[in-house]
Tab-separated table of C-alpha atoms in Angstrom:
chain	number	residue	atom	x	y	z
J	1	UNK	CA	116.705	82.367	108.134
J	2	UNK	CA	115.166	82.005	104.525
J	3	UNK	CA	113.785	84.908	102.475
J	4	UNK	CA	110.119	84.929	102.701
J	5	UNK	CA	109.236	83.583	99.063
J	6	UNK	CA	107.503	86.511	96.693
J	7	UNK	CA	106.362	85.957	92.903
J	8	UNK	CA	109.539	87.470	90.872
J	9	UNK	CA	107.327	89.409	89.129
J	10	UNK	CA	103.308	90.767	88.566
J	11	UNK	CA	101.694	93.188	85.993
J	12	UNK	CA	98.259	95.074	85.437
J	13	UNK	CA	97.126	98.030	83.618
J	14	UNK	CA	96.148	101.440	84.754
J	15	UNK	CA	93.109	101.167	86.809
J	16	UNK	CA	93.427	97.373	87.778
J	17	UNK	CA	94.057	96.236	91.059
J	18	UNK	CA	97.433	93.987	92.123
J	19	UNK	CA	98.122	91.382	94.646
J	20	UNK	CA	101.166	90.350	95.494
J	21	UNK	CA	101.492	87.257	97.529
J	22	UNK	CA	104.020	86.513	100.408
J	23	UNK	CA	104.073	83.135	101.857
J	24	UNK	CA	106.171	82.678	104.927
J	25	UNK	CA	106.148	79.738	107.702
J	26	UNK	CA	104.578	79.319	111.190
J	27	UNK	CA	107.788	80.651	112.483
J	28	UNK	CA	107.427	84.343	110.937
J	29	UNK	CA	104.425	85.291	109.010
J	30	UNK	CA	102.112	82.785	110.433
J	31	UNK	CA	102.786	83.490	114.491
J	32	UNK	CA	103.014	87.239	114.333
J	33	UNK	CA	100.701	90.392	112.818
J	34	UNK	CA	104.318	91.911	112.157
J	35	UNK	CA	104.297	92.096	108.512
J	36	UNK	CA	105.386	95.380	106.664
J	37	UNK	CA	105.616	96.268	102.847
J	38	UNK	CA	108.004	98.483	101.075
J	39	UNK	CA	107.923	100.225	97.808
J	40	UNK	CA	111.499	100.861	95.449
J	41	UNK	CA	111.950	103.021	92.829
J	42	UNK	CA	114.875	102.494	91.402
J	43	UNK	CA	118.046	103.644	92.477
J	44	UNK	CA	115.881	104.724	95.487
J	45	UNK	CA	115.583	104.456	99.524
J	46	UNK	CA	113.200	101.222	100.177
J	47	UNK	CA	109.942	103.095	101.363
J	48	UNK	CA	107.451	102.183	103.975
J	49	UNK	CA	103.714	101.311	102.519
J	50	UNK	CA	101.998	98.928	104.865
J	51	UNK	CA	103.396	97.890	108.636
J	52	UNK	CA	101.450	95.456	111.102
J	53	UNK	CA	99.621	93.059	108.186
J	54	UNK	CA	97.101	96.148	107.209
J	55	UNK	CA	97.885	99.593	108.910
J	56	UNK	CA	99.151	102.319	106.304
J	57	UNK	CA	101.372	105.330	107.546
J	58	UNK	CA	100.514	108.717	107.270
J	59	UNK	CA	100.649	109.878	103.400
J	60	UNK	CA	100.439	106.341	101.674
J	61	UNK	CA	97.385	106.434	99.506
J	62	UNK	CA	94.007	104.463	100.620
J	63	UNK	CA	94.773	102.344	97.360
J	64	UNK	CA	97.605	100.312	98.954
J	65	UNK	CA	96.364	97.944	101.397
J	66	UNK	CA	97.814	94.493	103.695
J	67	UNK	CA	95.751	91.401	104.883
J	68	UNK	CA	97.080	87.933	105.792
J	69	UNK	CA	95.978	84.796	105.772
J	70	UNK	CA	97.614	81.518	107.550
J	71	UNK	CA	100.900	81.873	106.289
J	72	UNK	CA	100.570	84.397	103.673
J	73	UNK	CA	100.455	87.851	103.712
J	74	UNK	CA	99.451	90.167	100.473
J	75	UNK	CA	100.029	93.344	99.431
J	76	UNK	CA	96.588	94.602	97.265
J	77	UNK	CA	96.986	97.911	95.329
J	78	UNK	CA	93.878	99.278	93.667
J	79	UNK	CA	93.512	101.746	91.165
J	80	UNK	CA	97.067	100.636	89.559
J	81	UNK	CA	98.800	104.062	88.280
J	82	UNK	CA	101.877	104.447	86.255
J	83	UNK	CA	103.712	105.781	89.472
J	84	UNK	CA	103.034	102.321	90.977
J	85	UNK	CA	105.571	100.300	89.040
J	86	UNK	CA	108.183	99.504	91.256
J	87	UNK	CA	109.880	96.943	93.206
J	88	UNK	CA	107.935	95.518	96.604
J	89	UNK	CA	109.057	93.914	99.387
J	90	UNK	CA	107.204	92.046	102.338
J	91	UNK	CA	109.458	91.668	105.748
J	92	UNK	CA	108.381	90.101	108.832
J	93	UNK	CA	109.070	89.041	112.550
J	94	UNK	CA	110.584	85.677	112.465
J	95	UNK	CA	111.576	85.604	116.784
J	96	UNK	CA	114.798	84.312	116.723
J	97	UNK	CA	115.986	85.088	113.569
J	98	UNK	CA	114.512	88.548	114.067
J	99	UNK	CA	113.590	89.848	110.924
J	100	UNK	CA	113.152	88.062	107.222
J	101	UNK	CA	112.430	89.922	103.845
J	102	UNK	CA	110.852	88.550	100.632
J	103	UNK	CA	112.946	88.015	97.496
J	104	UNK	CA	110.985	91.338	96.080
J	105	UNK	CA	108.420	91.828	93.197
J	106	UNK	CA	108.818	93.872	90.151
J	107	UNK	CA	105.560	95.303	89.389
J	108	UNK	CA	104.811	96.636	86.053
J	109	UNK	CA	102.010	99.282	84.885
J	110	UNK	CA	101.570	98.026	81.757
H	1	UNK	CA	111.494	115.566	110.270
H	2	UNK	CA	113.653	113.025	110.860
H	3	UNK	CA	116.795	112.269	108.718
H	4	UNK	CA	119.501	109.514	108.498
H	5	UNK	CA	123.025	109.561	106.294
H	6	UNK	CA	125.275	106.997	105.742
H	7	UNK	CA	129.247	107.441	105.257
H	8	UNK	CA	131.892	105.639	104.765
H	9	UNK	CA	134.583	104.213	102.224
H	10	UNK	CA	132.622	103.084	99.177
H	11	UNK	CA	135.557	100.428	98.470
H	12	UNK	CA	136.934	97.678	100.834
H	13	UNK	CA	139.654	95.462	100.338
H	14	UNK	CA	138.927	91.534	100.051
H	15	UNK	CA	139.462	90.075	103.971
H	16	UNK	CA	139.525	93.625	105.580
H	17	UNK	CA	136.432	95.216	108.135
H	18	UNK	CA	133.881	97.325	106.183
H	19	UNK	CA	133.269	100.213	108.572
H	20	UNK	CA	129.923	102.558	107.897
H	21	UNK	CA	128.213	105.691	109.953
H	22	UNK	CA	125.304	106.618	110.269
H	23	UNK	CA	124.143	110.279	111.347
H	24	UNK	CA	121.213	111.155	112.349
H	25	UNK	CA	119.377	114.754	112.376
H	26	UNK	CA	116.106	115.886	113.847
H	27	UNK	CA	115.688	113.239	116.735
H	28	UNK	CA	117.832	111.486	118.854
H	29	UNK	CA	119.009	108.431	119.029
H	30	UNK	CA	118.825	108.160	122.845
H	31	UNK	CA	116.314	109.549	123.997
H	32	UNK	CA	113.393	107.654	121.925
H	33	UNK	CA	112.591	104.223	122.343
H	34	UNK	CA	113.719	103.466	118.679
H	35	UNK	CA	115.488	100.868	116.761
H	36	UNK	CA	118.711	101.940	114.577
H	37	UNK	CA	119.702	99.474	112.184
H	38	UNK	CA	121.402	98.571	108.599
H	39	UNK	CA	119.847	96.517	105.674
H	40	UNK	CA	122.203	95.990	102.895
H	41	UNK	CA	121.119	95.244	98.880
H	42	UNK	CA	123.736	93.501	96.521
H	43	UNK	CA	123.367	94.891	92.999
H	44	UNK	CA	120.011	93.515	91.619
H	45	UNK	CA	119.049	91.564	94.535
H	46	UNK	CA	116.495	91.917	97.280
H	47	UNK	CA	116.914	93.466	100.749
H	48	UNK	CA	118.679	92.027	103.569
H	49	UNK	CA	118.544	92.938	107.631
H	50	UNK	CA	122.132	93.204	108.805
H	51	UNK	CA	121.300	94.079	112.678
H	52	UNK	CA	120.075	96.843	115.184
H	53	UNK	CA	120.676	98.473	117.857
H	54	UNK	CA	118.628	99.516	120.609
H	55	UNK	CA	118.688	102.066	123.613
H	56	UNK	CA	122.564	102.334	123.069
H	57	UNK	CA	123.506	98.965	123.770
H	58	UNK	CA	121.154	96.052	123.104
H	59	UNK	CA	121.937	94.537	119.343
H	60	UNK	CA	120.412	92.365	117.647
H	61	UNK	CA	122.194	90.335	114.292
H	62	UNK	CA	121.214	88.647	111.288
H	63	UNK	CA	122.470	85.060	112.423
H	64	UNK	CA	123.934	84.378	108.809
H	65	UNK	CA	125.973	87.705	109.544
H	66	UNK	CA	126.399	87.159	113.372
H	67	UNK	CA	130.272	86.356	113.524
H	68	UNK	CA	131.084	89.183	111.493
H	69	UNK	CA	128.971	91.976	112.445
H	70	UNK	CA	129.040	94.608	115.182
H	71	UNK	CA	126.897	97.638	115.609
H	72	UNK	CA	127.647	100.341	118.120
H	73	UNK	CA	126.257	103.673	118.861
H	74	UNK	CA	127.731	107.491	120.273
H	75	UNK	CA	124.940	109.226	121.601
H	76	UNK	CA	126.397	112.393	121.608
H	77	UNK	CA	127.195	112.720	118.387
H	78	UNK	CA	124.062	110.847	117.563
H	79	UNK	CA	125.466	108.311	115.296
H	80	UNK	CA	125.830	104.344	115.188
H	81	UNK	CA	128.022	102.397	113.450
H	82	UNK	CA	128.069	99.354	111.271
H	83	UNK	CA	131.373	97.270	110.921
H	84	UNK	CA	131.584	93.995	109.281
H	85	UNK	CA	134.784	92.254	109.217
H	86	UNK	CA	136.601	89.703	106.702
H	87	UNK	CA	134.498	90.920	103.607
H	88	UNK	CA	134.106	89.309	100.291
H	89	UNK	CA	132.916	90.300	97.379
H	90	UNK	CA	129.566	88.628	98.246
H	91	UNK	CA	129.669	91.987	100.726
H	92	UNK	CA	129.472	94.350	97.483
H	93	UNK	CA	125.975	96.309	98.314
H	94	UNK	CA	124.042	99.164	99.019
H	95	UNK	CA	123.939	99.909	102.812
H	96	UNK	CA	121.054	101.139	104.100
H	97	UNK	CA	120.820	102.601	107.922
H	98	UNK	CA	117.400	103.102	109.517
H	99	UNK	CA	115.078	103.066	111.995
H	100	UNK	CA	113.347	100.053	113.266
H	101	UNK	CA	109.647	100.718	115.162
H	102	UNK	CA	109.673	98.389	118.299
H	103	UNK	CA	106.221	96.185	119.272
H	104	UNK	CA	105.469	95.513	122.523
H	105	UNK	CA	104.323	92.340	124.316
H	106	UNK	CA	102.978	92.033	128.000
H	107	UNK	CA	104.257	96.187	128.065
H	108	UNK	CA	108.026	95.288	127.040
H	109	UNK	CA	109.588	95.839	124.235
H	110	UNK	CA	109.825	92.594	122.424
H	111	UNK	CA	111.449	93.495	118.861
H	112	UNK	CA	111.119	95.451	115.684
H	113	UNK	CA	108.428	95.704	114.028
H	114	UNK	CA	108.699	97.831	110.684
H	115	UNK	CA	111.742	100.169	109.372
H	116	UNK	CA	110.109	103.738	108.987
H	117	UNK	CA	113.147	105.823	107.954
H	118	UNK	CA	115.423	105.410	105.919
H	119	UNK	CA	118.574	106.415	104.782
H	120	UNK	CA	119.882	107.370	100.946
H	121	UNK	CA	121.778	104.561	100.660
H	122	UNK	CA	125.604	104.420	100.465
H	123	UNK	CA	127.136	101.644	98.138
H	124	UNK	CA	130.181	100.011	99.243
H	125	UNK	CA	132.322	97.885	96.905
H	126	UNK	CA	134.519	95.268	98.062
H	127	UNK	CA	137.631	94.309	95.460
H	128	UNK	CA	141.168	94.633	95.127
């Protein structure tokens, strides 16, 4: 089971928009529309943003938003605001080997 | 609204079982058709799945973690359990229970899909 492989680190200024990329395999991102994104603050709970490749639970702003593409998911956030900078993770349905997280993604607000 | 606490000794001897609970206020554990489950962070380091639990008795394990690992659940107190035996210090983390949102293929369950709550966190140190 190998950690789905994110870029160690991404940056933008207020206003921007982000993507963070998360390439997986045919045997997790690529068979299944099971991929979910979390936000971390630090020294925080892991929290929700995106679940099922692009559907956003209740209370997550319109600015965060998923889409996938063969292997590869990616996290877009629009509108990049100080309160953005955090840590992101992408996690998926892998079958067997049930469930796989990225390595993570500091983002900076520059 | 749904809440979730861990407990448990926050330091573990080297070779001993690391043994966490998990409580769980405003729903219940066995009456939903929920996931409970543990994710773990070493310091500085991305998350991991550890294993769930589901409808009291079904579990489900990280296969790198598999010979180590049990989760269990006591529905009446409305808790489950993590224990994880012969630690290291490669076991030094954050613990992290919560609840797993099932999919559904041909009408059965079929696995987790995304981790909705979770808890606060409870580190657990393992040295001598």
């Amino acid at each position: 089971q190998s950690a789905l492989t994110q870029p160690a680190s991404v940056s933008g200024s207020p206003g921007q928009s982000i993507t963070i990329s998360c390439p997986g395999t045919s045997s997790d991102v690529g068979s299944y529309n099971l991929v979910s994104w979390y936000q971390q603050h630090p020294g925080k709970a892991p929290k929700l943003m995106i679940y099922e490749v692009t559907k956003r639970p209740s209370g997550v702003s319109n600015r965060f938003s998923g889409s996938k593409s063969g292997n590869t998911a990616s996290l877009t956030i629009s509108g990049l605001q100080a309160e953005d900078e955090a840590d992101y993770y992408c996690c998926s349905y892998a079958g067997s080997s049930p469930v796989v997280f990225g390595g993570g993604t500091k983002l900076t607000v520059l | 609204q749904l809440q979730l606490q861990e407990s448990g000794p926050g330091l573990v001897k080297p070779s001993e079982t690391l043994s966490l609970t998990c409580t769980v206020s405003g729903g219940s554990i066995s009456s939903s058709n929920y996931y409970w489950g543990w994710i773990r962070q070493a310091p500085g380091k991305g998350l991991e799945w550890i294993g769930s639990i589901y409808h009291s008795w079904r579990t489900y394990y990280n296969p790198s973690l598999k010979s180590r690992v049990t989760i269990s659940a006591h529905t009446s107190k409305n808790q489950f359990f993590l224990k994880l035996n012969s630690v290291t210090a490669a076991d030094t983390a954050v613990y992290y229970c919560v609840r797993g949102v099932p999919f559904y293929y041909g009408g059965d369950e079929a696995g987790e899909s995304h981790f909705d709550y979770w808890g606060q966190g409870a580190l657990v140190t393992v040295s001598s």
